[in-house]
Amino acid sequence: MGDEPNKPEADSSKPDSAPLPSPPTPTTTTATTTTTNPTTAMAISLPRDPEGNPNPSGPDPSPSWFTPKRLLVIFCIINMLNYVDRGAIASNGVNGSRRTCTDSGICTSGSGIQGDFNLNYFEDGVLSSAFMVGLLVASPIFASLAKSHNPFRLIGVGLLVWTIATAGCGCSFDFWSITICRMLVGVGEASFISLAAPFIDDNAPVAQKTAWLSIFYMCIPTGIAVGYVYGGLVGSHLHWRAAFWGESILMLPFAILGFVIKPLQLKGFASSVSKEAKGYGEMIDQKFQDDTNERTAEQAIPVDNDLADKTSQKFNLSTGSKQFLIQIKRFWKDMKALLHEKVYVVNVLGYIAYNFVIGAYSYWGPKAGYDIYHMSNADLMFGGITIICGIFGTLAGGFVLDKMDSTISNAFKLLSGATFLGAIFCFSAFCFKSLYGFIAFFSVGELLVFATQGPVNYICLHCIKPSLRPLSMAMSTVSIHIFGDVPSSPLVGVLQDQVNNWRETALILTSVLFVAAVIWFIGIFLHSVDRFNEDGEHDVPNVERSNRRPLLDENTE
């Protein structure tokens, strides 16, 4: 016979598969039973993934264009754009001010979003945090979809939603339209925050994993600070709508990149085609398991074609619901695994307490500084401290942990120590009556506090098995927002209404950092295992995993 390059080959390592006489079409799933043993499971033949690795158990013979450093740079730019958007919508140039009228009837037109849509402060507050709704709902969904879809493609889908949503913000015509667009911005961001960190952790050098994560998370304070400046300049010189359109244009190339570049695979996940083959095989075997003991593929028994068609239709109708139930069951199973991991739970609890303070600082800090120290440029002062300390503190935390030897126990030591010392300096800063003393101590305190970004996410990625990492990052993000920065700002506002003293309010808020330090200190004494090299769901041995080349390494010889 002539060559048949598209014909599937038999794999002797998989007893469930058998060679078929002819290849199926790209949309066909073929189920057959063997002729020698009626009890043998059915063999499923599916087309190979044209974008995936034809040999899932070994390195890709044609590596992606990405190198690890290129991937890090691209993900850092995307992460910064996400937070530029957050800073821009909070800036005076974009957010603007309400229309005001004097008792004499003289009115001044408002500016920005608040002025154009005549929003009250409650509506303005809803607008600034509306993206959280989409983020919190979509994060676990994207993490769960990573089990059955290529994670890199999911990032591309999310970035496309983000691009369309930010453009929609610029085209909005009232409060509800822009609020819905802000929710969709959160949906788009959800795919990225859940999956980007695992990709970076997969491809970072072993001795620099925390440093690479720190570089990635350094973009958070940097992006917010750049967003303040960007929103102010564009809003003042052009229009607040142009700020959103500019963000959309800047993100569009990265959204396209997610679809046109060969998709990357995460550690601990099989290719989508092999997962489909396994899923369909299980369902077909369940559907016909009673019949396999009575028939063989070559039996000369008359077949009722009408009955076969009805059975096929019934199976096709039930496939979607079965897949949905499988996804739900898998999600709850993974959630139970996360909640039973004490190291993960303690780490996230400390992160919630930490984010409670940081979130309130970012919202109320300038107002408190203006009231306590009469700063005329409180926005600039706090923005400058945040960006400088955020960059150097975040990078320092990652490099220090790598020098200490990146282990979960050492990460907890760094978290508790840096947070405790940072809390002392921040608390002391608000005790100073001198502005210069406040700036000096508060800067050191923020430098230490921001050093936690790399280690806390390192623990989230390494205390659970690789296949749970997207869900781990998603639920960590959901938790720190729901219980951390989302409620902290209004609660601090209520506290200020009661005590009517910003110095006392700031001191009480800063005390929560000591709680975070204590929680992370408990983590030092927990039994921890680095599970980065544990088996994923596609049963590749640990030894084989350890000998793999990096997914993105194109400099192999």
mmCIF file of C-alpha atoms in Angstrom, residues 9 61 73 89 94 106 227 257 264 298 362 392 395 420 437 480 489 496 500:
data_model
loop_
_atom_site.group_PDB
_atom_site.id
_atom_site.type_symbol
_atom_site.label_atom_id
_atom_site.label_comp_id
_atom_site.label_asym_id
_atom_site.label_seq_id
_atom_site.Cartn_x
_atom_site.Cartn_y
_atom_site.Cartn_z
ATOM 1 C CA GLU A 9 -0.967 4.583 14.563
ATOM 2 C CA PRO A 61 9.846 19.000 18.481
ATOM 3 C CA VAL A 73 7.888 40.652 29.027
ATOM 4 C CA ILE A 89 -10.702 55.379 35.827
ATOM 5 C CA VAL A 94 -11.241 60.443 33.610
ATOM 6 C CA ILE A 106 -24.917 79.767 39.452
ATOM 7 C CA GLY A 227 -2.794 55.003 35.011
ATOM 8 C CA LEU A 257 -1.427 37.220 19.600
ATOM 9 C CA LEU A 264 1.347 26.880 24.857
ATOM 10 C CA GLU A 298 -17.992 -8.198 13.285
ATOM 11 C CA SER A 362 -4.821 53.057 48.145
ATOM 12 C CA PHE A 392 11.808 47.981 44.585
ATOM 13 C CA LEU A 395 11.578 42.873 43.251
ATOM 14 C CA PHE A 420 5.714 42.481 60.832
ATOM 15 C CA GLY A 437 9.218 61.767 59.612
ATOM 16 C CA ILE A 480 -8.570 38.707 48.732
ATOM 17 C CA SER A 489 -12.746 50.943 52.050
ATOM 18 C CA GLN A 496 -13.848 57.445 60.317
ATOM 19 C CA ASN A 500 -13.735 61.553 63.213
#
